[in-house]
CSV table of C-alpha atoms in Angstrom, one decimal:
chain,number,residue,atom,x,y,z
A,1,MET,CA,-15.1,-27.0,-10.3
A,2,ALA,CA,-12.6,-29.5,-9.2
A,3,SER,CA,-9.5,-28.3,-7.5
A,4,ILE,CA,-6.0,-29.6,-8.0
A,5,GLU,CA,-4.4,-30.5,-4.7
A,6,ALA,CA,-0.8,-31.5,-4.3
A,7,SER,CA,-0.4,-35.2,-3.6
A,8,PRO,CA,2.8,-36.2,-2.0
A,9,ILE,CA,4.9,-38.5,-4.2
A,10,SER,CA,8.4,-39.7,-3.7
A,11,LEU,CA,10.5,-38.8,-6.8
A,12,PRO,CA,14.2,-38.7,-6.8
A,13,THR,CA,15.7,-35.3,-5.9
A,14,ASN,CA,17.4,-35.3,-9.3
A,15,ILE,CA,14.8,-36.0,-11.9
A,16,TYR,CA,17.5,-35.8,-14.5
A,17,ASP,CA,19.2,-38.9,-13.1
A,18,VAL,CA,19.4,-41.4,-15.9
A,19,ASN,CA,18.7,-44.3,-13.5
A,20,ALA,CA,15.3,-42.7,-12.7
A,21,ALA,CA,14.5,-41.7,-16.3
A,22,ASP,CA,15.8,-44.9,-18.0
A,23,PRO,CA,16.1,-47.7,-15.4
A,24,GLU,CA,16.2,-50.5,-18.0
A,25,SER,CA,18.9,-48.8,-20.1
A,26,GLN,CA,16.6,-48.6,-23.1
A,27,LEU,CA,17.9,-45.1,-24.1
A,28,VAL,CA,21.4,-45.0,-22.6
A,29,ASP,CA,23.8,-47.9,-22.4
A,30,ARG,CA,25.8,-47.2,-19.2
A,31,SER,CA,27.1,-50.8,-18.7
A,32,ASN,CA,30.7,-49.6,-19.0
A,33,MET,CA,30.3,-46.8,-16.5
A,34,THR,CA,30.7,-46.7,-12.7
A,35,SER,CA,27.7,-45.6,-10.6
A,36,ALA,CA,29.8,-42.6,-9.6
A,37,GLU,CA,30.2,-41.6,-13.3
A,38,VAL,CA,26.5,-42.0,-14.0
A,39,SER,CA,25.7,-40.0,-10.8
A,40,HIS,CA,28.1,-37.2,-11.8
A,41,ILE,CA,26.6,-37.0,-15.3
A,42,GLY,CA,23.2,-36.8,-13.6
A,43,ASP,CA,24.5,-33.8,-11.6
A,44,LEU,CA,25.6,-32.2,-14.9
A,45,MET,CA,22.2,-32.8,-16.4
A,46,ALA,CA,20.5,-31.3,-13.3
A,47,ALA,CA,22.8,-28.2,-13.7
A,48,LEU,CA,21.6,-27.8,-17.3
A,49,GLY,CA,18.0,-28.2,-16.0
A,50,ARG,CA,18.5,-25.4,-13.5
A,51,LEU,CA,20.0,-23.2,-16.3
A,52,ARG,CA,17.0,-23.9,-18.6
A,53,SER,CA,14.6,-23.1,-15.7
A,54,ALA,CA,16.4,-19.8,-14.9
A,55,GLU,CA,16.3,-18.9,-18.7
A,56,GLN,CA,12.6,-19.7,-18.8
A,57,GLN,CA,11.9,-17.6,-15.7
A,58,LEU,CA,13.8,-14.7,-17.2
A,59,THR,CA,12.0,-15.1,-20.6
A,60,ASP,CA,8.6,-15.2,-18.9
A,61,ALA,CA,9.4,-12.2,-16.7
A,62,SER,CA,10.7,-10.1,-19.7
A,63,LEU,CA,7.7,-11.0,-21.9
A,64,LYS,CA,5.3,-10.0,-19.1
A,65,TYR,CA,7.3,-6.8,-18.3
A,66,MET,CA,7.4,-5.8,-22.0
A,67,LYS,CA,3.9,-7.0,-22.7
A,68,LEU,CA,5.2,-8.9,-25.8
A,69,ASN,CA,5.3,-12.5,-27.1
A,70,GLN,CA,8.3,-14.6,-27.9
A,71,SER,CA,8.5,-13.6,-31.6
A,72,ASP,CA,8.1,-9.9,-30.7
A,73,MET,CA,11.0,-10.1,-28.3
A,74,ARG,CA,13.2,-12.0,-30.8
A,75,ALA,CA,12.4,-9.3,-33.4
A,76,LEU,CA,13.4,-6.5,-30.9
A,77,HIS,CA,16.6,-8.2,-30.0
A,78,TYR,CA,17.4,-8.5,-33.8
A,79,LEU,CA,16.7,-4.8,-34.2
A,80,ILE,CA,19.0,-3.9,-31.3
A,81,VAL,CA,21.8,-5.9,-32.8
A,82,ALA,CA,21.2,-4.4,-36.2
A,83,ALA,CA,21.4,-0.9,-34.8
A,84,ASN,CA,24.5,-1.8,-32.8
A,85,THR,CA,26.2,-3.1,-36.0
A,86,HIS,CA,24.9,-0.2,-38.1
A,87,GLU,CA,22.9,-2.5,-40.4
A,88,ILE,CA,19.6,-1.6,-41.8
A,89,ALA,CA,16.9,-4.0,-40.8
A,90,THR,CA,14.2,-4.8,-43.3
A,91,PRO,CA,11.0,-6.8,-43.0
A,92,GLY,CA,12.6,-9.5,-45.2
A,93,ALA,CA,15.6,-9.8,-43.0
A,94,ILE,CA,13.4,-10.0,-39.9
A,95,ALA,CA,11.3,-12.7,-41.5
A,96,SER,CA,14.4,-14.6,-42.4
A,97,HIS,CA,15.8,-14.3,-38.9
A,98,LEU,CA,12.6,-15.4,-37.2
A,99,LYS,CA,11.8,-18.0,-39.9
A,100,ILE,CA,8.3,-16.8,-40.4
A,101,SER,CA,6.3,-15.8,-43.4
A,102,THR,CA,6.1,-12.3,-44.9
A,103,ALA,CA,2.4,-12.2,-43.8
A,104,SER,CA,3.3,-13.1,-40.2
A,105,THR,CA,6.1,-10.5,-40.3
A,106,THR,CA,3.7,-7.8,-41.5
A,107,LYS,CA,1.4,-8.7,-38.6
A,108,LEU,CA,4.3,-8.7,-36.1
A,109,LEU,CA,5.5,-5.3,-37.4
A,110,ASP,CA,2.0,-3.8,-37.3
A,111,ARG,CA,1.6,-5.0,-33.7
A,112,LEU,CA,5.1,-3.6,-32.6
A,113,GLU,CA,4.5,-0.3,-34.4
A,114,LYS,CA,1.0,0.2,-32.9
A,115,ALA,CA,2.5,-0.4,-29.4
A,116,GLY,CA,5.3,2.2,-30.1
A,117,HIS,CA,8.2,-0.3,-30.1
A,118,ILE,CA,9.4,0.2,-33.7
A,119,THR,CA,9.4,2.7,-36.5
A,120,ARG,CA,9.1,2.1,-40.2
A,121,GLN,CA,10.9,4.4,-42.6
A,122,PRO,CA,11.8,4.3,-46.3
A,123,HIS,CA,15.0,2.4,-46.9
A,124,PRO,CA,17.8,4.9,-47.7
A,125,THR,CA,19.1,3.0,-50.8
A,126,ASP,CA,16.3,0.7,-51.9
A,127,ARG,CA,13.0,2.4,-52.9
A,128,ARG,CA,11.1,-0.9,-52.7
A,129,ALA,CA,12.1,-1.7,-49.1
A,130,LEU,CA,11.4,-0.3,-45.6
A,131,SER,CA,13.9,0.3,-42.9
A,132,ILE,CA,12.7,-1.0,-39.5
A,133,ALA,CA,14.2,0.4,-36.2
A,134,ILE,CA,13.5,-0.1,-32.5
A,135,THR,CA,12.4,3.1,-30.7
A,136,PRO,CA,14.8,4.6,-28.2
A,137,LYS,CA,12.3,4.1,-25.3
A,138,THR,CA,11.8,0.4,-26.1
A,139,ARG,CA,15.5,-0.2,-26.7
A,140,GLN,CA,16.3,1.4,-23.3
A,141,ALA,CA,13.6,-0.6,-21.5
A,142,ALA,CA,14.9,-3.9,-23.1
A,143,MET,CA,18.5,-3.0,-22.2
A,144,ASP,CA,17.7,-2.0,-18.6
A,145,THR,CA,15.8,-5.2,-17.9
A,146,VAL,CA,16.3,-8.5,-19.8
A,147,GLY,CA,19.4,-7.2,-21.6
A,148,ARG,CA,21.2,-6.4,-18.3
A,149,GLN,CA,20.2,-9.7,-16.8
A,150,GLN,CA,21.2,-11.7,-19.9
A,151,ALA,CA,24.6,-9.9,-19.9
A,152,LYS,CA,25.4,-11.4,-16.6
A,153,ARG,CA,26.2,-14.7,-18.5
A,154,PHE,CA,29.3,-13.0,-19.7
A,155,HIS,CA,30.6,-12.8,-16.1
A,156,ALA,CA,30.2,-16.5,-15.6
A,157,ALA,CA,32.1,-17.2,-18.8
A,158,ALA,CA,34.8,-14.7,-18.0
A,159,ARG,CA,35.5,-16.5,-14.7
A,160,LEU,CA,36.6,-19.5,-16.6
A,161,THR,CA,40.1,-20.0,-18.0
A,162,THR,CA,40.6,-20.2,-21.7
A,163,GLU,CA,41.0,-23.9,-21.5
A,164,GLU,CA,37.8,-24.3,-19.4
A,165,ARG,CA,35.9,-22.2,-22.0
A,166,GLU,CA,37.1,-24.5,-24.8
A,167,VAL,CA,35.9,-27.5,-22.9
A,168,VAL,CA,32.5,-25.9,-22.3
A,169,ILE,CA,32.2,-24.8,-25.9
A,170,HIS,CA,33.1,-28.3,-27.1
A,171,PHE,CA,30.6,-29.8,-24.7
A,172,LEU,CA,27.7,-27.5,-25.6
A,173,ASP,CA,28.4,-27.9,-29.3
A,174,ASP,CA,28.6,-31.7,-28.9
A,175,MET,CA,25.3,-31.8,-26.9
A,176,THR,CA,23.6,-29.5,-29.6
A,177,LYS,CA,24.8,-31.9,-32.3
A,178,GLU,CA,23.5,-34.9,-30.3
A,179,ILE,CA,20.0,-33.5,-29.8
A,180,SER,CA,19.6,-31.7,-33.1
A,181,LEU,CA,16.7,-33.0,-35.2
A,182,THR,CA,18.0,-34.4,-38.4
A,183,ASP,CA,16.0,-37.2,-40.1
A,184,GLU,CA,13.7,-38.1,-37.2
A,185,THR,CA,10.4,-39.0,-38.8
A,186,TRP,CA,8.4,-38.2,-35.6
A,187,ALA,CA,9.6,-34.6,-35.8
A,188,ARG,CA,8.4,-34.0,-39.4
A,189,PRO,CA,5.2,-32.2,-40.0
A,190,ALA,CA,2.3,-34.5,-40.7
A,191,VAL,CA,1.4,-35.0,-44.3
A,192,THR,CA,-2.3,-34.6,-45.0
A,193,LEU,CA,-3.8,-36.3,-48.1
A,194,GLU,CA,-6.5,-34.3,-50.0
C-alpha cells in the first residue's frame, strides 16, 4: 500500500488571499483597489476561514462525542429549542426543519429512539400525530458539551458595541446574499432522461 508523505510546497500563508486564488482577476475585479485594501480583505477572509475551521472542529468533536450524525444533531437541537419554547415537536415539523422526507424522518427518529435520545408520545391534542421529545440525559449531555461551547459565541458578540454589531450583521447578511445559490445551473440537480 502506498503511503502519503508530506511534500514541502510553498503556498502563501493566507490561502484566502485573492491575489493567490485569482491572480488574473477572472473572478474579482480589484483594479480600483489599493494593494493594502486587497490585503486587508484577504485578512478578513482568512478570519472567516479560521471561524469555519473552528466550527467544523466543534461539529466533528460533538458528533464523535454524541455518536451521532449531522442530521441527528440538528434534530436534537431542534427538540431542545422546541422544549425551551414550550412547543410540541412532531415528526412533520422535524422533517420540515431538516428538509428531509417523511421516510428519512422515520428512520432518523427510529435511530434516535433506539439510542435513547428521544421519546415518542401521543400528541396531546391531535390523535393522528406524535409528540417527539429529547430525553433529559441527552439534553443535558448536549447542553454540557457542544451547547456550552457554542454559547461562547454570545460573549464575542456581547463585547461589540451596538454599532459594531450592526456592521457585522450587515456584513454577514450581505455575504450570505452574495454566495446564496439562486439560479446557478451548475448547482441544480442533474436531470436524467428515461
